[in-house]
Short mmCIF file of C-alpha atoms in Angstrom, two decimals:
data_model
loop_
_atom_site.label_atom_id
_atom_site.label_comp_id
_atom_site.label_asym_id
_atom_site.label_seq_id
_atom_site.Cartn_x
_atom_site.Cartn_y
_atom_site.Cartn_z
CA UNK A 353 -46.20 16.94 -47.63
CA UNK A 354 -45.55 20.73 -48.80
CA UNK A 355 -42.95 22.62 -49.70
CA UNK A 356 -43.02 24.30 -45.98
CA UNK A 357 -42.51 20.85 -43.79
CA UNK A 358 -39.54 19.85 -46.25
CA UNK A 359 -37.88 23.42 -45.64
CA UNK A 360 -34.92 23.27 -43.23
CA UNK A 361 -34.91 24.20 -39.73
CA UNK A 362 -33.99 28.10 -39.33
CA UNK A 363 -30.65 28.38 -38.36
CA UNK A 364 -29.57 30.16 -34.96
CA UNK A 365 -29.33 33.64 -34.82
CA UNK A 366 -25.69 34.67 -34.57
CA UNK A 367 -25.16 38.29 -32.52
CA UNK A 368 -22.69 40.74 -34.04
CA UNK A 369 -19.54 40.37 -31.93
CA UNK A 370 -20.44 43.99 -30.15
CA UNK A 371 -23.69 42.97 -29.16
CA UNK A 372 -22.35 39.69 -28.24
CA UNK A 373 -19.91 41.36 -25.84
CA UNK A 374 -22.12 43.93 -24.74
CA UNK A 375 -24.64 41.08 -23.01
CA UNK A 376 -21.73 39.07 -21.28
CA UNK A 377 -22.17 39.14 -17.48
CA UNK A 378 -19.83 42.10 -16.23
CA UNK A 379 -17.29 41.44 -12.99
CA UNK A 380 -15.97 44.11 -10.94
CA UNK A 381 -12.19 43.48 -10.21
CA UNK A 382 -9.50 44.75 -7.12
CA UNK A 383 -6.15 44.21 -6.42
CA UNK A 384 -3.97 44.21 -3.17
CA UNK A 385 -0.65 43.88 -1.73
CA UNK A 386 0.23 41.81 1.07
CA UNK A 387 3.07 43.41 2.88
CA UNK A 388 4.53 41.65 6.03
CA UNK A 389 7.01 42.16 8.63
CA UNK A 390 9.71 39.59 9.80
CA UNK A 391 7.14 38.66 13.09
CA UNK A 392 4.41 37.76 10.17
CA UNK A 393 2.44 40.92 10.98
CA UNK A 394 0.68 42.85 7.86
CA UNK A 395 0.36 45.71 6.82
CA UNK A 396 -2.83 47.43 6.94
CA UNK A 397 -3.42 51.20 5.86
CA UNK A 398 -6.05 53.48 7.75
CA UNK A 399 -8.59 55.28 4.86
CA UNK A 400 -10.01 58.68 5.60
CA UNK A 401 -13.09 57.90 3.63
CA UNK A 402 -14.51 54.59 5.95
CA UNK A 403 -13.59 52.53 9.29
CA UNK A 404 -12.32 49.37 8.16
CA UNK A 405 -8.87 49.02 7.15
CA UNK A 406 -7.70 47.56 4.05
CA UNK A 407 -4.28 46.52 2.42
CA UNK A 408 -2.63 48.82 -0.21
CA UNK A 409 -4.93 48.13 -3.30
CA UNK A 410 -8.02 49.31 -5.00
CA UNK A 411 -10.64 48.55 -8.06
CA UNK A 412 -8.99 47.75 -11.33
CA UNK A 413 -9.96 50.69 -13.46
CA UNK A 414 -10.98 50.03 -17.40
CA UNK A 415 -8.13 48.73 -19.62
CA UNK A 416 -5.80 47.89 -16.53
CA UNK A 417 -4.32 44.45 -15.27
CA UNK A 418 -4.38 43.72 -11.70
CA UNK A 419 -0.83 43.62 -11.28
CA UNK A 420 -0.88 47.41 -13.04
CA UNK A 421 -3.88 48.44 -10.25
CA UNK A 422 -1.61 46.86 -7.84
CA UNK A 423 1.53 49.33 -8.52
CA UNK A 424 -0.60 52.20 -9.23
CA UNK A 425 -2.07 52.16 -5.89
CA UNK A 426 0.86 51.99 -3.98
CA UNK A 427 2.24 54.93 -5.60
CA UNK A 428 -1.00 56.60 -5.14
CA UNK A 429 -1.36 55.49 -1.68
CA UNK A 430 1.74 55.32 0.21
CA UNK A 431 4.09 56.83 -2.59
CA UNK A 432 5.97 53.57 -3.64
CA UNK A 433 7.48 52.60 -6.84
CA UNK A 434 8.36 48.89 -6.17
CA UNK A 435 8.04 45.24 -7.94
CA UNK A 436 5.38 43.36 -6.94
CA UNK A 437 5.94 39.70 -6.28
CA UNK A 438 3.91 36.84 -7.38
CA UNK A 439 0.08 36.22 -7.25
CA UNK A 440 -1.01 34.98 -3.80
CA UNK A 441 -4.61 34.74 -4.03
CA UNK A 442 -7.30 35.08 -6.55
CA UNK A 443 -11.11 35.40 -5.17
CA UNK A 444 -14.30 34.90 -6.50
CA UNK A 445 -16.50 37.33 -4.35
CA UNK A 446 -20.24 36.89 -4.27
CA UNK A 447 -22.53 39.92 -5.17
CA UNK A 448 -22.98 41.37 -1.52
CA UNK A 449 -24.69 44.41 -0.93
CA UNK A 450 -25.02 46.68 -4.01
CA UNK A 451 -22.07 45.84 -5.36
CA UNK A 452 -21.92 43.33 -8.19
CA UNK A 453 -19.88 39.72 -7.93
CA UNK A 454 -15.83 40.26 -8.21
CA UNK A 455 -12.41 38.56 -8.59
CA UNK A 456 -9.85 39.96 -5.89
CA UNK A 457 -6.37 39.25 -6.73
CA UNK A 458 -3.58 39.51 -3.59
CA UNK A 459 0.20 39.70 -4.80
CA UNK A 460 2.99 39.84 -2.44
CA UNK A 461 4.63 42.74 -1.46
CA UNK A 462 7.51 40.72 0.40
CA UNK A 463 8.70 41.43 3.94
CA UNK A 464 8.96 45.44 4.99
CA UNK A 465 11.20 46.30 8.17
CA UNK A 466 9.69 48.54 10.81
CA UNK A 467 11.64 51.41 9.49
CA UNK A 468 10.39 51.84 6.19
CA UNK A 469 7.25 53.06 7.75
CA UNK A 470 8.88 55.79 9.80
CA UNK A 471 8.19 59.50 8.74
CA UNK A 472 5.58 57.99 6.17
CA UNK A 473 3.70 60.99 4.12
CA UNK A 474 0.28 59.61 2.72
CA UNK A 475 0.46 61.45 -0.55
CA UNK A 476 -3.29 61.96 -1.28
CA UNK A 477 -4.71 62.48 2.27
CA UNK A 478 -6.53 58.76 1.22
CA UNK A 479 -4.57 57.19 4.37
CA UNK A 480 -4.59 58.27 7.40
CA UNK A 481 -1.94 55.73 9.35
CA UNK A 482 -0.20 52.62 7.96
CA UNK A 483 1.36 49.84 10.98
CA UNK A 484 1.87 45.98 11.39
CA UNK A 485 -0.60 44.25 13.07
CA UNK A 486 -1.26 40.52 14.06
CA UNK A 487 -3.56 38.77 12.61
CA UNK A 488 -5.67 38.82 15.66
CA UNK A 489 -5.32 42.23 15.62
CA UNK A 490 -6.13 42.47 11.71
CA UNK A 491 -9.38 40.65 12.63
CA UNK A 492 -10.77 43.68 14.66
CA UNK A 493 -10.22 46.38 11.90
CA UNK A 494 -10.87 44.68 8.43
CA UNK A 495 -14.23 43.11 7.15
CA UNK A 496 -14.10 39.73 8.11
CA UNK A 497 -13.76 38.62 4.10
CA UNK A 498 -10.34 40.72 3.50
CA UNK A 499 -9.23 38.88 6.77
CA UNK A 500 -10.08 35.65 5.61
CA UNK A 501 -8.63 36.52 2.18
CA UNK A 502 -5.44 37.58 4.31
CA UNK A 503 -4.78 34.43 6.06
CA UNK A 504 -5.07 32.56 3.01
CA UNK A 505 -2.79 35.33 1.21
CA UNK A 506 -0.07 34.64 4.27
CA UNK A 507 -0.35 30.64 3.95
CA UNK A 508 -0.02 30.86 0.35
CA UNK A 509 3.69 33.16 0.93
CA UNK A 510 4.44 30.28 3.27
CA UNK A 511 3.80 27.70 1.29
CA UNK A 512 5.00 29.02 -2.15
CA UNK A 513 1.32 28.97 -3.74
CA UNK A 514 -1.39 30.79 -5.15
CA UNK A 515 -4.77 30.17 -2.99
CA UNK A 516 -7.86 29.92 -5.43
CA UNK A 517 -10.81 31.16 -2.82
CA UNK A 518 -14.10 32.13 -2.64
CA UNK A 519 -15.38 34.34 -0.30
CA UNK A 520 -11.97 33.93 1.17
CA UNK A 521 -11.91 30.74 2.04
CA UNK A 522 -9.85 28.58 0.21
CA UNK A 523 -11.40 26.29 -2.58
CA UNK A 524 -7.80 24.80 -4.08
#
């Protein structure tokens, strides 16, 4: 035997903590607000920039929560300073297209009255139209994976729940 056989095994490489970081897997992240009226219509806003509709919401920017992305873009959006309620639905989005996988959170934005969308000014020229609209309705403006988010979002308010999904189908 020589003195190389006894020698111990090498030990594993640790990475410095920045390098470390720096090859984790990166996520892109959104956030939403489910608004409803007292028929169990939602919300859905209008962009300028595309055809389908969407909720109030929008990419969580670098060194923001959700629930900050959340209230920034209804300010930005529709010009609202307003408590969000509690987490409806979190979901785990597969990468689709060129855009990387995600996590999409939903909080509720509690029930709106008719009224508090008259006279509406869209304070970045983002939106184009904001209304209430059925489910069934929904369906024929949004991608079908916000409306399947949305359904779970509006079982979850029923219920009193978050709804863990993926792809927007509930999982939990």
């Amino acid at each position: 035997m020589t003195a190389s056989d006894s020698a111990a095994p090498a030990a594993t490489e640790v990475l410095p903590v920045e390098q470390y970081v720096a090859s984790l897997p990166k996520k892109r992240m959104a956030a939403g607000v489910l608004f409803r009226d007292k028929a169990g219509r939602v919300l859905l806003l209008q962009p300028s920039y595309k055809p389908n509709w969407e909720i109030p919401g929008g990419a969580v920017e670098a060194d923001e929560s959700p629930w900050e992305t959340a209230a920034r873009e209804l300010t930005e959006e529709l010009g609202w300073e307003r408590p969000l309620g509690r987490l409806l639905v979190v979901d785990y989005v597969r990468p689709q297209d060129s855009r990387p996988e995600g996590v999409v959170f939903v909080f509720d934005g509690g029930v709106l009255d008719e009224t508090e969308l008259v006279g509406m000014v869209f304070p970045d020229g983002e939106i184009l139209s904001a209304g209430f609209h059925t489910m069934a309705e929904a369906r024929e403006k949004l991608k079908p994976l916000l409306a399947d988010r949305l359904v779970a979002a509006l079982r979850a308010a029923e219920q009193g729940t978050t709804a863990l999904c993926e792809q927007g189908q509930r999982v939990a």
